[in-house]
């Protein structure tokens, strides 16, 4: 019997898409390896002392929005106050929390309102109720902004309004930041020549199950449950391979909202973070790049292959799906907002290569996978499948995915001090090999769910991220 045309088309579509994606991933591994070697040659990992002794360092405002973070707020703020950098202020923005976040901060740091400090800034935000400073001399660089709830972007904009520094470092109040993080983030702004750094990001690590004392990560441990371990592998692959590779060709389109540094002046020029999107980090990076392209000023978005910030990842599938649903909606909103940039030669590499990649392979992947599943079911029902060939193809795809994850794990373990024990390595590899079965289907489901909400205009905000808090370290550690 003659093979139907739809089968020919489907076979070639999914085959070409899969081969293209795998090829790009392997090219990414090569570029990331080159980037790590280049970074080591330039001693990016070891220059903290040299930088911190300089006398002309830029001032930095570290902004941390907080919404209902009472469980971890004190540890997190203490962590952010212990950073080794001579010229920085910490601005914690309480974004209308309904728990005891603000009262805890007031009690712990002996905060008092600053008279006459509430004034309108260049960026429009929800109303600011009060601005607090600590009465304790050791916390003189701490500022707490209490405002009505407006969302994360709105809170960051409120912090940018009162910031008095050249550089803005954005993080979250639920993050634990490595003590030399500011020094390392500032370094590219001092080193890069003949172009302007408009954004700099570092890797994000997962601290679930780790020991924390006084806001400091004392002992890094792998998360106890499988979902957490798989997310560690995913972060390694995404940050070390994906972002490092794009950074090598100045194609980085995303600086993680959990830890990104920007020039304050450029943020003001583009209007700050967009409060109307849930993917504010991606949207801002695209908007900054567009702004620099229009100004015709040479620029760079930098990625540091260093885990400088640790956060708590979702520990159950319900919260995880909400998170990825939100990420999918943020991607949709950004691509829709900036659709005129795609395939537009006026925007050079961003228009002809980087943004099309996001459309085809980041936005399009869940759709292709869903269509592939539907196509497989139809093919099975119509008797079009040669099961031996299908099994061989499935095994090949699975092994290629395992190879990519294994490469990312060994690149990370060989170049960084985290997860270097044999026990950690075995657990990470097991998680990587189970990922396609117990993790990836939920990503596809969450992404399609987010797209569905966008198509049918179903209102959905950030979604509540329920946190268990970091494990406190024993006092005699």
XYZ file of C-alpha atoms in Angstrom:
477
model
C 0.000 0.000 0.000
C 1.309 3.469 -0.896
C 2.524 5.518 2.059
C 0.238 8.531 2.687
C 1.617 12.000 1.986
C 0.926 13.080 5.566
C 3.266 10.360 6.830
C 6.073 11.513 4.513
C 5.608 15.093 5.671
C 5.415 14.169 9.369
C 8.448 11.911 9.243
C 10.599 14.548 7.570
C 9.345 17.413 9.758
C 10.134 15.727 13.069
C 13.403 14.225 11.787
C 14.753 17.554 10.492
C 13.643 19.389 13.635
C 15.229 16.798 15.936
C 18.523 16.669 14.033
C 18.710 20.483 13.939
C 18.109 20.744 17.679
C 20.665 18.057 18.549
C 23.233 19.714 16.268
C 22.717 23.060 17.973
C 23.096 21.424 21.391
C 26.397 19.806 20.436
C 27.645 23.090 18.956
C 26.653 24.648 22.279
C 28.790 22.127 24.180
C 31.795 23.029 22.009
C 31.264 26.772 22.406
C 30.759 26.419 26.171
C 33.999 24.416 26.478
C 35.855 27.116 24.556
C 34.325 29.786 26.773
C 35.357 28.063 29.988
C 38.934 27.656 28.768
C 39.037 31.307 27.700
C 37.712 32.401 31.072
C 40.375 30.413 32.871
C 43.117 31.853 30.694
C 41.945 35.337 31.619
C 41.752 34.317 35.290
C 38.120 35.458 35.619
C 37.716 33.032 38.520
C 40.654 34.410 40.489
C 40.558 38.187 40.104
C 38.403 39.130 43.080
C 41.325 40.392 45.182
C 42.723 42.461 42.318
C 39.379 44.094 41.646
C 38.413 44.796 45.247
C 41.652 46.696 45.921
C 40.950 49.152 43.104
C 40.131 52.705 44.155
C 37.803 53.612 41.289
C 35.240 50.834 41.580
C 31.678 51.655 40.518
C 29.026 51.870 43.211
C 26.399 49.131 43.149
C 22.799 49.076 44.352
C 21.631 45.555 45.151
C 17.832 45.362 44.877
C 15.883 42.432 46.325
C 12.073 42.346 46.036
C 10.267 40.373 48.740
C 6.689 39.146 48.818
C 5.567 36.895 51.682
C 9.123 35.684 52.311
C 8.817 35.684 56.102
C 10.105 32.124 56.384
C 13.554 32.969 54.983
C 13.701 36.788 54.910
C 16.162 37.308 57.781
C 18.664 34.695 56.578
C 18.470 36.073 53.060
C 18.973 39.703 54.056
C 21.894 38.750 56.305
C 23.414 36.910 53.374
C 23.089 39.983 51.176
C 24.655 42.171 53.868
C 27.766 39.983 54.100
C 28.943 40.509 50.534
C 32.565 41.585 50.090
C 32.437 44.833 48.162
C 33.388 48.273 49.455
C 30.742 50.364 47.687
C 27.285 48.854 47.698
C 23.877 49.509 49.189
C 21.205 46.887 49.777
C 17.623 47.863 48.934
C 15.012 45.325 50.029
C 11.583 46.112 48.578
C 8.678 44.703 50.587
C 6.082 44.405 47.826
C 2.920 44.525 49.935
C 3.625 41.278 51.800
C 0.655 39.854 53.686
C 2.762 37.822 56.112
C 5.204 38.960 58.812
C 8.082 39.828 56.464
C 8.126 43.551 57.282
C 7.694 43.135 61.054
C 10.534 40.626 61.127
C 12.793 43.044 59.281
C 11.846 45.940 61.572
C 12.564 43.919 64.716
C 15.793 42.271 63.545
C 17.437 45.358 62.051
C 15.853 48.021 64.300
C 14.369 49.914 61.377
C 12.896 53.430 61.588
C 11.088 55.422 58.876
C 13.164 58.025 57.040
C 11.320 61.350 57.196
C 10.532 62.935 53.845
C 12.168 60.108 51.875
C 9.063 59.030 49.924
C 9.069 60.888 46.614
C 8.156 60.125 43.050
C 10.947 58.636 40.977
C 11.538 58.523 37.210
C 9.825 55.103 36.928
C 6.108 54.795 37.685
C 5.339 52.256 40.426
C 2.657 51.333 42.940
C 2.526 53.679 45.927
C 5.469 53.599 48.334
C 4.275 53.663 51.941
C 7.553 54.108 53.779
C 11.297 53.887 53.455
C 13.214 52.527 56.443
C 16.835 52.685 57.563
C 18.484 50.733 60.360
C 19.535 52.399 63.605
C 22.417 49.917 63.879
C 25.685 51.211 62.479
C 26.683 47.842 61.004
C 23.641 47.978 58.740
C 23.989 51.549 57.493
C 23.973 50.358 53.871
C 20.564 48.674 54.312
C 17.369 50.325 53.034
C 13.906 48.779 53.270
C 11.168 50.030 50.953
C 7.596 49.219 51.963
C 5.140 49.623 49.105
C 1.777 48.451 47.891
C 1.796 45.224 45.928
C 2.583 45.688 42.263
C 4.506 42.564 41.312
C 8.197 41.792 41.031
C 8.919 44.161 38.147
C 7.168 47.016 39.932
C 9.176 46.322 43.087
C 12.454 46.344 41.146
C 11.491 49.643 39.540
C 10.782 51.108 42.987
C 14.282 50.082 44.029
C 15.806 51.543 40.872
C 14.046 54.851 41.612
C 15.813 55.358 44.940
C 19.109 53.712 43.992
C 22.084 56.023 44.097
C 24.587 53.866 42.213
C 25.925 53.459 38.688
C 25.155 49.746 38.539
C 22.007 47.883 39.556
C 22.235 44.259 40.700
C 18.841 42.564 40.835
C 18.202 39.454 42.880
C 15.417 37.956 44.991
C 15.015 38.102 48.746
C 14.804 34.307 48.795
C 18.316 33.894 47.364
C 21.629 33.166 49.069
C 24.396 35.097 47.309
C 28.073 34.109 47.254
C 30.103 36.638 49.260
C 32.366 37.760 46.387
C 29.493 37.864 43.885
C 29.420 41.649 43.393
C 33.161 41.772 42.737
C 32.870 39.123 40.053
C 29.785 40.695 38.481
C 31.453 44.122 38.312
C 34.602 42.733 36.649
C 33.204 42.546 33.067
C 32.075 46.192 33.294
C 35.716 47.093 33.987
C 37.354 44.667 31.537
C 35.348 44.825 28.322
C 36.819 47.295 25.859
C 35.410 48.925 22.721
C 31.831 48.078 23.682
C 29.407 48.661 26.533
C 28.210 45.898 28.831
C 24.443 46.361 29.153
C 23.749 43.236 31.207
C 25.749 40.648 33.122
C 24.456 37.419 34.615
C 25.855 34.537 36.628
C 24.745 30.967 37.137
C 21.986 30.111 39.592
C 22.425 27.109 41.887
C 19.855 25.089 43.805
C 20.299 25.059 47.588
C 17.436 22.748 48.592
C 18.623 20.598 51.484
C 21.863 22.579 51.977
C 23.017 23.924 55.336
C 22.594 27.670 55.865
C 23.801 29.642 58.890
C 23.404 33.416 59.327
C 22.610 33.788 55.661
C 25.717 31.910 54.492
C 25.789 28.640 52.586
C 27.898 26.466 54.903
C 27.525 23.102 53.203
C 26.142 22.400 49.760
C 24.053 19.273 49.451
C 22.007 17.773 46.672
C 18.240 18.057 47.126
C 16.745 15.018 48.811
C 13.997 14.299 46.296
C 14.394 13.317 42.655
C 12.650 16.422 41.310
C 15.217 18.638 43.004
C 18.171 16.580 41.731
C 16.877 16.701 38.168
C 16.529 20.486 38.402
C 20.194 20.666 39.443
C 21.096 18.818 36.226
C 18.765 21.049 34.219
C 20.367 24.204 35.659
C 23.847 22.878 34.852
C 22.843 22.202 31.267
C 20.953 25.456 30.848
C 23.438 27.821 32.470
C 26.829 26.249 31.830
C 26.195 24.938 28.315
C 23.317 27.037 26.969
C 24.111 30.502 28.256
C 27.871 30.080 28.127
C 27.606 29.098 24.455
C 25.370 32.037 23.529
C 27.634 34.365 25.495
C 30.579 33.308 23.325
C 28.912 34.738 20.224
C 27.253 37.667 22.038
C 23.882 36.048 21.443
C 22.679 35.925 25.028
C 19.037 36.984 25.140
C 18.336 36.251 28.783
C 19.961 37.267 32.042
C 18.291 35.454 34.909
C 16.001 37.654 36.967
C 17.358 36.029 40.110
C 20.800 37.529 39.537
C 21.513 40.159 36.893
C 23.497 43.412 36.787
C 22.707 46.416 34.581
C 23.833 50.056 34.183
C 21.190 52.170 35.945
C 21.183 54.801 33.204
C 20.342 52.249 30.522
C 17.522 50.865 32.676
C 16.029 54.345 32.980
C 16.369 54.940 29.232
C 14.299 51.838 28.385
C 11.741 52.426 31.160
C 12.895 49.802 33.640
C 11.260 46.416 34.032
C 7.903 45.830 32.363
C 5.264 45.143 35.053
C 2.842 43.817 32.431
C 4.768 40.616 31.740
C 5.616 37.633 33.933
C 8.845 37.131 31.965
C 10.381 40.448 32.902
C 14.013 39.268 32.774
C 13.827 38.000 29.185
C 11.770 40.969 28.019
C 14.167 43.493 29.564
C 17.215 41.881 27.983
C 15.593 41.907 24.538
C 14.528 45.542 25.025
C 18.022 46.586 26.121
C 19.565 44.908 23.089
C 17.024 46.585 20.800
C 17.782 49.952 22.421
C 21.526 49.584 21.826
C 20.963 48.418 18.238
C 18.881 51.513 17.533
C 21.536 53.737 19.119
C 24.160 51.911 17.011
C 26.415 51.598 20.052
C 28.552 48.417 20.270
C 27.369 46.411 23.258
C 27.652 43.048 24.950
C 25.541 40.859 27.221
C 27.928 38.898 29.446
C 27.541 35.545 31.151
C 29.858 34.482 33.982
C 30.214 30.690 34.295
C 30.153 30.923 38.068
C 27.441 29.905 40.524
C 27.087 33.174 42.399
C 23.513 32.850 43.631
C 21.655 29.982 45.312
C 17.908 29.663 45.393
C 15.193 27.277 46.521
C 13.733 25.314 43.614
C 10.203 23.844 43.585
C 10.158 20.615 45.575
C 6.851 19.220 44.326
C 5.326 18.906 40.883
C 2.385 21.215 41.594
C 4.628 24.216 42.333
C 7.025 23.199 39.567
C 4.246 23.212 36.949
C 3.104 26.669 38.111
C 6.655 27.961 37.732
C 7.121 26.573 34.214
C 3.621 27.654 33.198
C 4.672 31.189 34.176
C 7.949 30.913 32.248
C 6.055 29.790 29.132
C 3.662 32.726 29.393
C 6.580 35.099 29.843
C 8.253 33.709 26.723
C 5.023 34.089 24.724
C 4.561 37.700 25.887
C 8.139 38.688 25.054
C 8.136 37.131 21.601
C 4.767 38.709 20.819
C 5.890 42.133 22.065
C 9.097 42.061 20.015
C 7.902 40.066 16.992
C 8.966 42.883 14.653
C 12.613 42.185 15.511
C 12.577 38.581 14.263
C 14.106 37.992 10.801
C 14.731 41.743 10.563
C 18.238 42.449 9.139
C 18.167 45.889 10.752
C 18.866 44.166 14.076
C 21.700 42.055 12.711
C 22.450 38.867 14.684
C 19.605 39.382 17.132
C 17.055 39.705 14.339
C 18.402 37.075 11.958
C 19.663 34.387 14.342
C 19.218 34.750 18.090
C 15.524 35.667 18.278
C 14.524 33.177 15.522
C 16.233 30.447 17.579
C 14.042 31.336 20.558
C 10.937 31.249 18.387
C 11.719 27.940 16.657
C 13.473 25.941 19.375
C 12.505 27.464 22.736
C 8.926 28.499 22.054
C 8.331 25.874 19.382
C 9.757 22.792 21.117
C 6.745 22.007 23.368
C 4.388 22.462 20.408
C 6.461 20.160 18.200
C 6.600 17.550 20.966
C 2.841 17.673 21.466
C 2.279 17.361 17.721
C 4.773 14.502 17.679
C 2.797 12.657 20.338
C -0.447 13.154 18.399
C 1.289 12.041 15.205
C 2.612 8.924 16.939
C -0.854 7.972 18.213
C -2.385 8.457 14.761
C 0.446 6.504 13.108
C 0.004 3.634 15.561
C -3.749 3.543 14.974
C -3.272 3.551 11.184
C -0.581 0.876 11.253
C 2.103 3.179 9.799
C 4.747 2.401 12.440
C 7.578 -0.058 11.939
C 8.031 -0.872 15.598
C 11.619 -2.129 15.419
C 12.731 1.080 13.694
C 10.675 3.189 16.115
C 12.298 1.483 19.113
C 15.765 2.045 17.646
C 14.982 5.704 16.991
C 13.618 6.198 20.517
C 16.736 4.601 22.014
C 18.985 6.812 19.868
C 17.181 9.983 20.904
C 17.293 8.940 24.558
C 21.032 8.196 24.448
C 21.789 11.493 22.699
C 19.908 13.342 25.448
C 21.803 11.402 28.108
C 25.085 12.234 26.384
C 24.300 15.962 26.418
C 23.350 15.881 30.110
C 26.429 13.816 30.959
C 28.639 16.314 29.131
C 27.114 19.192 31.093
C 27.570 17.365 34.419
C 31.229 16.525 33.790
C 31.967 20.029 32.488
C 30.515 21.441 35.690
C 32.168 18.996 38.072
C 35.573 19.336 36.386
C 35.578 23.126 36.463
C 33.851 24.012 39.740
C 34.120 22.972 43.354
C 30.484 21.944 43.783
C 29.253 18.327 43.586
C 32.757 16.927 43.087
C 32.370 13.765 45.180
C 31.763 10.392 43.537
C 28.481 10.060 45.444
C 27.221 13.366 44.068
C 28.297 12.422 40.559
C 26.432 9.103 40.634
C 23.236 10.742 41.929
C 23.386 13.451 39.263
C 23.894 10.909 36.479
C 20.974 8.800 37.708
C 18.800 11.929 37.791
C 19.916 12.845 34.258
C 19.034 9.421 32.881
C 15.603 9.443 34.546
C 14.853 13.014 33.449
C 13.187 12.175 30.095
C 10.642 9.956 31.825
C 9.781 11.693 35.112
C 10.587 15.352 34.418
C 10.465 16.376 30.776
C 6.803 15.439 30.197
C 5.823 17.858 32.976
C 7.802 20.668 31.288
C 5.928 20.058 28.047
C 2.608 19.933 29.902
C 3.348 23.156 31.812
C 4.449 24.979 28.646
C 1.360 23.926 26.694
C -0.761 24.929 29.679
C 0.861 28.386 29.648
C 0.344 28.737 25.888
C -3.293 27.654 26.286
C -3.840 30.440 28.813
C -2.345 32.973 26.427
C -4.421 31.802 23.435
C -7.687 31.935 25.361
C -6.674 35.009 27.405
C -7.060 33.249 30.753
C -5.817 35.590 33.443
C -3.037 34.124 35.560
C -0.363 35.933 37.546
C 2.882 34.721 39.003
C 1.296 31.904 41.015
C 2.125 31.283 44.638
C 5.602 29.825 45.200
C 5.272 27.981 48.504
C 8.668 27.663 50.150
C 9.885 25.322 52.843
C 12.940 27.431 53.674
C 16.572 26.414 53.781
C 17.840 23.956 56.370
C 19.524 25.881 59.209
C 23.010 24.761 60.120
C 23.726 23.597 63.664
C 25.357 26.331 65.716
C 28.495 24.243 66.348
C 29.167 23.712 62.621
